[in-house]
Amino acid sequence: MKLGYDFYHRPCLEVAHDLVGKVLHFRGQSLRITETEAYCGENDTACHAFKGRTPRTEVLYSRAGTAYVYLCYGVHNLLNLVTGEEGEPEAVLIRACEGFPGPGRLTKYLGITRAENRADVTGEGELWVEDDGCICQVVTDRRVGIGYASQEDQDRPWRFLKK
DNA sequence: AAAGTGATCATG
DNA sequence: ATGATCACTTTG
């Protein structure tokens, strides 16, 4: 079954944990999610929105279940899903899927681009996540590639991997 | 180990 | 208008 608003409308740490093992669908293709990271609001110095609203981060403040896709290093489209309360900039980065290690590679394979930014993944669009009943064990680790964040935030175990 | 890539944001 | 920065990937 397709994950709806109630799934995303929870604290981003819970959503990030629960997304591991779910199945990402886009235009008839599907991949099982194996790795996620949580970015939790303006107090998280690793979160894009930690300095507040800008044209780019505006989407993070919108309703849970909205896609946030942005271009990283001029090359890679990275997919995030907005979580939590509207007005709180929280999101979960989809870091890897089965067979596609790396957040840039899975979007490249699926064909997800910034055209999908602001898409509603809980509606009738082409992008959604399915719970197929698979239950898997999840382990945590530190987040990757956030050397600009405070030491405290770098050390948080906010990356979730399928065991 | 390091370059390639371009949107984004803070400066002037 | 310009420049630094970057939640990455590939190549050597």
PDB file of C-alpha atoms (C1' of nucleotides) in Angstrom:
ATOM      1  CA  MET A   1       0.000   0.000   0.000  1.00  0.00           C
ATOM      2  CA  LYS A   2       1.049   3.551  -0.705  1.00  0.00           C
ATOM      3  CA  LEU A   3       2.345   5.532   2.249  1.00  0.00           C
ATOM      4  CA  GLY A   4       0.082   8.496   2.981  1.00  0.00           C
ATOM      5  CA  TYR A   5       0.195  11.791   4.817  1.00  0.00           C
ATOM      6  CA  ASP A   6      -0.012  10.162   8.255  1.00  0.00           C
ATOM      7  CA  PHE A   7       3.238   8.286   7.625  1.00  0.00           C
ATOM      8  CA  TYR A   8       5.210  11.444   6.796  1.00  0.00           C
ATOM      9  CA  HIS A   9       3.467  13.616   9.370  1.00  0.00           C
ATOM     10  CA  ARG A  10       5.710  12.375  12.198  1.00  0.00           C
ATOM     11  CA  PRO A  11       9.142  13.341  13.571  1.00  0.00           C
ATOM     12  CA  CYS A  12      11.754  12.988  10.833  1.00  0.00           C
ATOM     13  CA  LEU A  13      13.828  10.491  12.828  1.00  0.00           C
ATOM     14  CA  GLU A  14      10.895   8.086  12.954  1.00  0.00           C
ATOM     15  CA  VAL A  15      10.127   8.556   9.278  1.00  0.00           C
ATOM     16  CA  ALA A  16      13.776   8.092   8.280  1.00  0.00           C
ATOM     17  CA  HIS A  17      13.951   4.875  10.273  1.00  0.00           C
ATOM     18  CA  ASP A  18      10.678   3.527   8.886  1.00  0.00           C
ATOM     19  CA  LEU A  19      11.465   4.359   5.252  1.00  0.00           C
ATOM     20  CA  VAL A  20      14.306   1.815   5.220  1.00  0.00           C
ATOM     21  CA  GLY A  21      12.978  -1.322   3.521  1.00  0.00           C
ATOM     22  CA  LYS A  22      10.093   0.490   1.830  1.00  0.00           C
ATOM     23  CA  VAL A  23       9.816   0.627  -1.961  1.00  0.00           C
ATOM     24  CA  LEU A  24      10.316   3.819  -3.953  1.00  0.00           C
ATOM     25  CA  HIS A  25       8.227   4.088  -7.140  1.00  0.00           C
ATOM     26  CA  PHE A  26       8.699   6.455 -10.056  1.00  0.00           C
ATOM     27  CA  ARG A  27       7.161   6.160 -13.514  1.00  0.00           C
ATOM     28  CA  GLY A  28       6.623   2.420 -13.358  1.00  0.00           C
ATOM     29  CA  GLN A  29      10.002   1.632 -11.868  1.00  0.00           C
ATOM     30  CA  SER A  30      10.585   0.589  -8.281  1.00  0.00           C
ATOM     31  CA  LEU A  31      13.578   0.213  -5.963  1.00  0.00           C
ATOM     32  CA  ARG A  32      13.784  -0.845  -2.339  1.00  0.00           C
ATOM     33  CA  ILE A  33      15.208   1.849  -0.081  1.00  0.00           C
ATOM     34  CA  THR A  34      18.267   0.701   1.859  1.00  0.00           C
ATOM     35  CA  GLU A  35      19.630   3.903   3.376  1.00  0.00           C
ATOM     36  CA  THR A  36      18.234   7.248   4.580  1.00  0.00           C
ATOM     37  CA  GLU A  37      19.331  10.278   6.564  1.00  0.00           C
ATOM     38  CA  ALA A  38      17.286  12.669   8.700  1.00  0.00           C
ATOM     39  CA  TYR A  39      17.675  16.451   8.524  1.00  0.00           C
ATOM     40  CA  CYS A  40      15.790  17.931  11.420  1.00  0.00           C
ATOM     41  CA  GLY A  41      14.953  21.596  11.366  1.00  0.00           C
ATOM     42  CA  GLU A  42      16.688  24.923  11.933  1.00  0.00           C
ATOM     43  CA  ASN A  43      18.520  23.696  15.031  1.00  0.00           C
ATOM     44  CA  ASP A  44      20.281  21.023  12.983  1.00  0.00           C
ATOM     45  CA  THR A  45      23.344  22.735  11.509  1.00  0.00           C
ATOM     46  CA  ALA A  46      23.552  20.050   8.824  1.00  0.00           C
ATOM     47  CA  CYS A  47      20.058  20.866   7.548  1.00  0.00           C
ATOM     48  CA  HIS A  48      19.879  23.109   4.487  1.00  0.00           C
ATOM     49  CA  ALA A  49      17.355  25.296   6.301  1.00  0.00           C
ATOM     50  CA  PHE A  50      19.422  25.918   9.425  1.00  0.00           C
ATOM     51  CA  LYS A  51      19.912  29.550   8.388  1.00  0.00           C
ATOM     52  CA  GLY A  52      16.226  29.999   7.741  1.00  0.00           C
ATOM     53  CA  ARG A  53      14.040  30.329   4.689  1.00  0.00           C
ATOM     54  CA  THR A  54      15.540  31.001   1.264  1.00  0.00           C
ATOM     55  CA  PRO A  55      14.068  30.392  -2.180  1.00  0.00           C
ATOM     56  CA  ARG A  56      15.683  26.965  -2.213  1.00  0.00           C
ATOM     57  CA  THR A  57      14.730  25.835   1.288  1.00  0.00           C
ATOM     58  CA  GLU A  58      11.182  27.143   1.138  1.00  0.00           C
ATOM     59  CA  VAL A  59       9.892  23.721   0.126  1.00  0.00           C
ATOM     60  CA  LEU A  60      11.252  22.188   3.360  1.00  0.00           C
ATOM     61  CA  TYR A  61       8.675  24.197   5.298  1.00  0.00           C
ATOM     62  CA  SER A  62       5.757  22.808   3.364  1.00  0.00           C
ATOM     63  CA  ARG A  63       3.437  19.925   4.135  1.00  0.00           C
ATOM     64  CA  ALA A  64       4.747  16.462   4.998  1.00  0.00           C
ATOM     65  CA  GLY A  65       4.853  14.168   1.986  1.00  0.00           C
ATOM     66  CA  THR A  66       6.294  16.809  -0.366  1.00  0.00           C
ATOM     67  CA  ALA A  67       9.398  15.961  -2.418  1.00  0.00           C
ATOM     68  CA  TYR A  68      12.480  18.184  -2.148  1.00  0.00           C
ATOM     69  CA  VAL A  69      14.885  17.603  -5.044  1.00  0.00           C
ATOM     70  CA  TYR A  70      17.990  19.734  -5.395  1.00  0.00           C
ATOM     71  CA  LEU A  71      21.132  19.729  -7.496  1.00  0.00           C
ATOM     72  CA  CYS A  72      24.283  18.807  -5.611  1.00  0.00           C
ATOM     73  CA  TYR A  73      27.793  19.664  -6.856  1.00  0.00           C
ATOM     74  CA  GLY A  74      26.283  20.818 -10.138  1.00  0.00           C
ATOM     75  CA  VAL A  75      25.794  17.217 -11.139  1.00  0.00           C
ATOM     76  CA  HIS A  76      23.541  15.129  -8.940  1.00  0.00           C
ATOM     77  CA  ASN A  77      19.849  15.369  -8.186  1.00  0.00           C
ATOM     78  CA  LEU A  78      19.232  14.370  -4.569  1.00  0.00           C
ATOM     79  CA  LEU A  79      15.799  13.257  -3.398  1.00  0.00           C
ATOM     80  CA  ASN A  80      14.367  14.170   0.008  1.00  0.00           C
ATOM     81  CA  LEU A  81      10.888  13.801   1.475  1.00  0.00           C
ATOM     82  CA  VAL A  82       9.482  16.478   3.767  1.00  0.00           C
ATOM     83  CA  THR A  83       8.292  15.245   7.156  1.00  0.00           C
ATOM     84  CA  GLY A  84       6.902  16.549  10.435  1.00  0.00           C
ATOM     85  CA  GLU A  85       4.796  19.636  11.006  1.00  0.00           C
ATOM     86  CA  GLU A  86       4.156  22.175   8.295  1.00  0.00           C
ATOM     87  CA  GLY A  87       6.375  25.181   9.075  1.00  0.00           C
ATOM     88  CA  GLU A  88       9.150  22.989  10.493  1.00  0.00           C
ATOM     89  CA  PRO A  89      11.961  22.382   7.958  1.00  0.00           C
ATOM     90  CA  GLU A  90      12.443  18.636   8.344  1.00  0.00           C
ATOM     91  CA  ALA A  91      13.187  16.125   5.623  1.00  0.00           C
ATOM     92  CA  VAL A  92      14.584  12.679   4.982  1.00  0.00           C
ATOM     93  CA  LEU A  93      17.264  12.179   2.336  1.00  0.00           C
ATOM     94  CA  ILE A  94      16.944   8.961   0.355  1.00  0.00           C
ATOM     95  CA  ARG A  95      20.605   7.953   0.283  1.00  0.00           C
ATOM     96  CA  ALA A  96      20.549   4.567  -1.399  1.00  0.00           C
ATOM     97  CA  CYS A  97      18.400   1.835  -2.872  1.00  0.00           C
ATOM     98  CA  GLU A  98      19.066  -1.833  -3.491  1.00  0.00           C
ATOM     99  CA  GLY A  99      21.664  -2.028  -6.280  1.00  0.00           C
ATOM    100  CA  PHE A 100      22.145   1.738  -6.304  1.00  0.00           C
ATOM    101  CA  PRO A 101      24.484   2.897  -3.564  1.00  0.00           C
ATOM    102  CA  GLY A 102      24.638   6.679  -3.515  1.00  0.00           C
ATOM    103  CA  PRO A 103      21.922   9.342  -3.522  1.00  0.00           C
ATOM    104  CA  GLY A 104      22.957  10.659  -6.939  1.00  0.00           C
ATOM    105  CA  ARG A 105      22.911   7.276  -8.612  1.00  0.00           C
ATOM    106  CA  LEU A 106      19.429   6.234  -7.658  1.00  0.00           C
ATOM    107  CA  THR A 107      17.921   9.473  -8.958  1.00  0.00           C
ATOM    108  CA  LYS A 108      19.938   9.187 -12.148  1.00  0.00           C
ATOM    109  CA  TYR A 109      18.683   5.642 -12.685  1.00  0.00           C
ATOM    110  CA  LEU A 110      15.063   6.493 -11.953  1.00  0.00           C
ATOM    111  CA  GLY A 111      15.203   9.764 -13.893  1.00  0.00           C
ATOM    112  CA  ILE A 112      14.251  11.943 -10.944  1.00  0.00           C
ATOM    113  CA  THR A 113      15.221  15.590 -11.487  1.00  0.00           C
ATOM    114  CA  ARG A 114      14.395  19.012 -10.075  1.00  0.00           C
ATOM    115  CA  ALA A 115      11.198  18.811 -12.117  1.00  0.00           C
ATOM    116  CA  GLU A 116       9.989  16.611  -9.248  1.00  0.00           C
ATOM    117  CA  ASN A 117      10.717  19.306  -6.650  1.00  0.00           C
ATOM    118  CA  ARG A 118       7.529  20.134  -4.711  1.00  0.00           C
ATOM    119  CA  ALA A 119       5.788  16.994  -5.982  1.00  0.00           C
ATOM    120  CA  ASP A 120       3.224  15.465  -3.617  1.00  0.00           C
ATOM    121  CA  VAL A 121       4.207  11.856  -2.960  1.00  0.00           C
ATOM    122  CA  THR A 122       0.961  11.070  -1.133  1.00  0.00           C
ATOM    123  CA  GLY A 123      -1.342  11.866  -4.065  1.00  0.00           C
ATOM    124  CA  GLU A 124      -1.864  10.478  -7.544  1.00  0.00           C
ATOM    125  CA  GLY A 125       1.505  11.628  -8.901  1.00  0.00           C
ATOM    126  CA  GLU A 126       4.246   9.549 -10.528  1.00  0.00           C
ATOM    127  CA  LEU A 127       6.402   9.462  -7.395  1.00  0.00           C
ATOM    128  CA  TRP A 128       5.453   7.589  -4.232  1.00  0.00           C
ATOM    129  CA  VAL A 129       6.675   5.102  -1.632  1.00  0.00           C
ATOM    130  CA  GLU A 130       5.036   1.756  -0.967  1.00  0.00           C
ATOM    131  CA  ASP A 131       4.950  -0.446   2.116  1.00  0.00           C
ATOM    132  CA  ASP A 132       4.998  -3.992   0.786  1.00  0.00           C
ATOM    133  CA  GLY A 133       4.988  -5.534   4.245  1.00  0.00           C
ATOM    134  CA  CYS A 134       8.694  -6.294   4.282  1.00  0.00           C
ATOM    135  CA  ILE A 135      10.136  -5.929   7.744  1.00  0.00           C
ATOM    136  CA  CYS A 136      13.860  -5.427   7.982  1.00  0.00           C
ATOM    137  CA  GLN A 137      16.392  -4.684  10.664  1.00  0.00           C
ATOM    138  CA  VAL A 138      17.815  -1.199  10.718  1.00  0.00           C
ATOM    139  CA  VAL A 139      21.152  -0.016  12.033  1.00  0.00           C
ATOM    140  CA  THR A 140      22.258   3.579  12.565  1.00  0.00           C
ATOM    141  CA  ASP A 141      25.429   5.511  11.833  1.00  0.00           C
ATOM    142  CA  ARG A 142      26.706   9.061  11.527  1.00  0.00           C
ATOM    143  CA  ARG A 143      25.615  11.154   8.574  1.00  0.00           C
ATOM    144  CA  VAL A 144      27.890  11.524   5.565  1.00  0.00           C
ATOM    145  CA  GLY A 145      29.291  14.616   3.868  1.00  0.00           C
ATOM    146  CA  ILE A 146      28.324  17.251   6.408  1.00  0.00           C
ATOM    147  CA  GLY A 147      31.732  18.514   7.481  1.00  0.00           C
ATOM    148  CA  TYR A 148      30.372  22.060   7.636  1.00  0.00           C
ATOM    149  CA  ALA A 149      27.988  21.176  10.495  1.00  0.00           C
ATOM    150  CA  SER A 150      28.792  21.486  14.193  1.00  0.00           C
ATOM    151  CA  GLN A 151      30.742  18.626  15.722  1.00  0.00           C
ATOM    152  CA  GLU A 152      27.724  17.857  17.845  1.00  0.00           C
ATOM    153  CA  ASP A 153      25.461  17.498  14.824  1.00  0.00           C
ATOM    154  CA  GLN A 154      28.018  15.490  12.860  1.00  0.00           C
ATOM    155  CA  ASP A 155      28.086  12.949  15.670  1.00  0.00           C
ATOM    156  CA  ARG A 156      24.333  12.328  15.760  1.00  0.00           C
ATOM    157  CA  PRO A 157      23.337   8.797  14.641  1.00  0.00           C
ATOM    158  CA  TRP A 158      20.845  10.078  12.098  1.00  0.00           C
ATOM    159  CA  ARG A 159      21.711   7.788   9.194  1.00  0.00           C
ATOM    160  CA  PHE A 160      19.635   4.629   8.898  1.00  0.00           C
ATOM    161  CA  LEU A 161      20.767   1.541   6.962  1.00  0.00           C
ATOM    162  CA  LYS A 162      19.157  -1.784   6.132  1.00  0.00           C
ATOM    163  CA  LYS A 163      21.061  -4.505   7.940  1.00  0.00           C
TER     164      LYS A 163
ATOM    165  C1'  DA B   1      43.764  11.852  -4.433  1.00  0.00           C
ATOM    166  C1'  DA B   2      41.397  15.062  -7.067  1.00  0.00           C
ATOM    167  C1'  DA B   3      38.713  17.103 -10.602  1.00  0.00           C
ATOM    168  C1'  DG B   4      34.337  18.120 -12.702  1.00  0.00           C
ATOM    169  C1'  DT B   5      29.930  20.571 -12.466  1.00  0.00           C
ATOM    170  C1'  DG B   6      26.359  24.473 -11.957  1.00  0.00           C
ATOM    171  C1'  DA B   7      22.642  26.213  -8.728  1.00  0.00           C
ATOM    172  C1'  DT B   8      22.562  28.797  -4.691  1.00  0.00           C
ATOM    173  C1'  DC B   9      23.467  32.436  -1.462  1.00  0.00           C
ATOM    174  C1'  DA B  10      26.102  36.147   0.692  1.00  0.00           C
ATOM    175  C1'  DT B  11      28.919  39.820  -0.634  1.00  0.00           C
ATOM    176  C1'  DG B  12      29.828  44.320  -3.003  1.00  0.00           C
TER     177       DG B  12
ATOM    178  C1'  DA C   1      28.104  40.897 -10.953  1.00  0.00           C
ATOM    179  C1'  DT C   2      31.309  37.847  -8.633  1.00  0.00           C
ATOM    180  C1'  DG C   3      33.005  34.218  -5.861  1.00  0.00           C
ATOM    181  C1'  DA C   4      32.822  30.458  -2.336  1.00  0.00           C
ATOM    182  C1'  DT C   5      30.496  26.608  -1.216  1.00  0.00           C
ATOM    183  C1'  DC C   6      28.484  22.092  -1.728  1.00  0.00           C
ATOM    184  C1'  DA C   7      23.814  16.054   1.792  1.00  0.00           C
ATOM    185  C1'  DC C   8      28.591  13.328  -4.992  1.00  0.00           C
ATOM    186  C1'  DT C   9      30.691  10.309  -8.627  1.00  0.00           C
ATOM    187  C1'  DT C  10      34.279   8.836 -11.389  1.00  0.00           C
ATOM    188  C1'  DT C  11      38.809   8.302 -12.706  1.00  0.00           C
ATOM    189  C1'  DG C  12      43.630   7.458 -12.083  1.00  0.00           C
TER     190       DG C  12
END
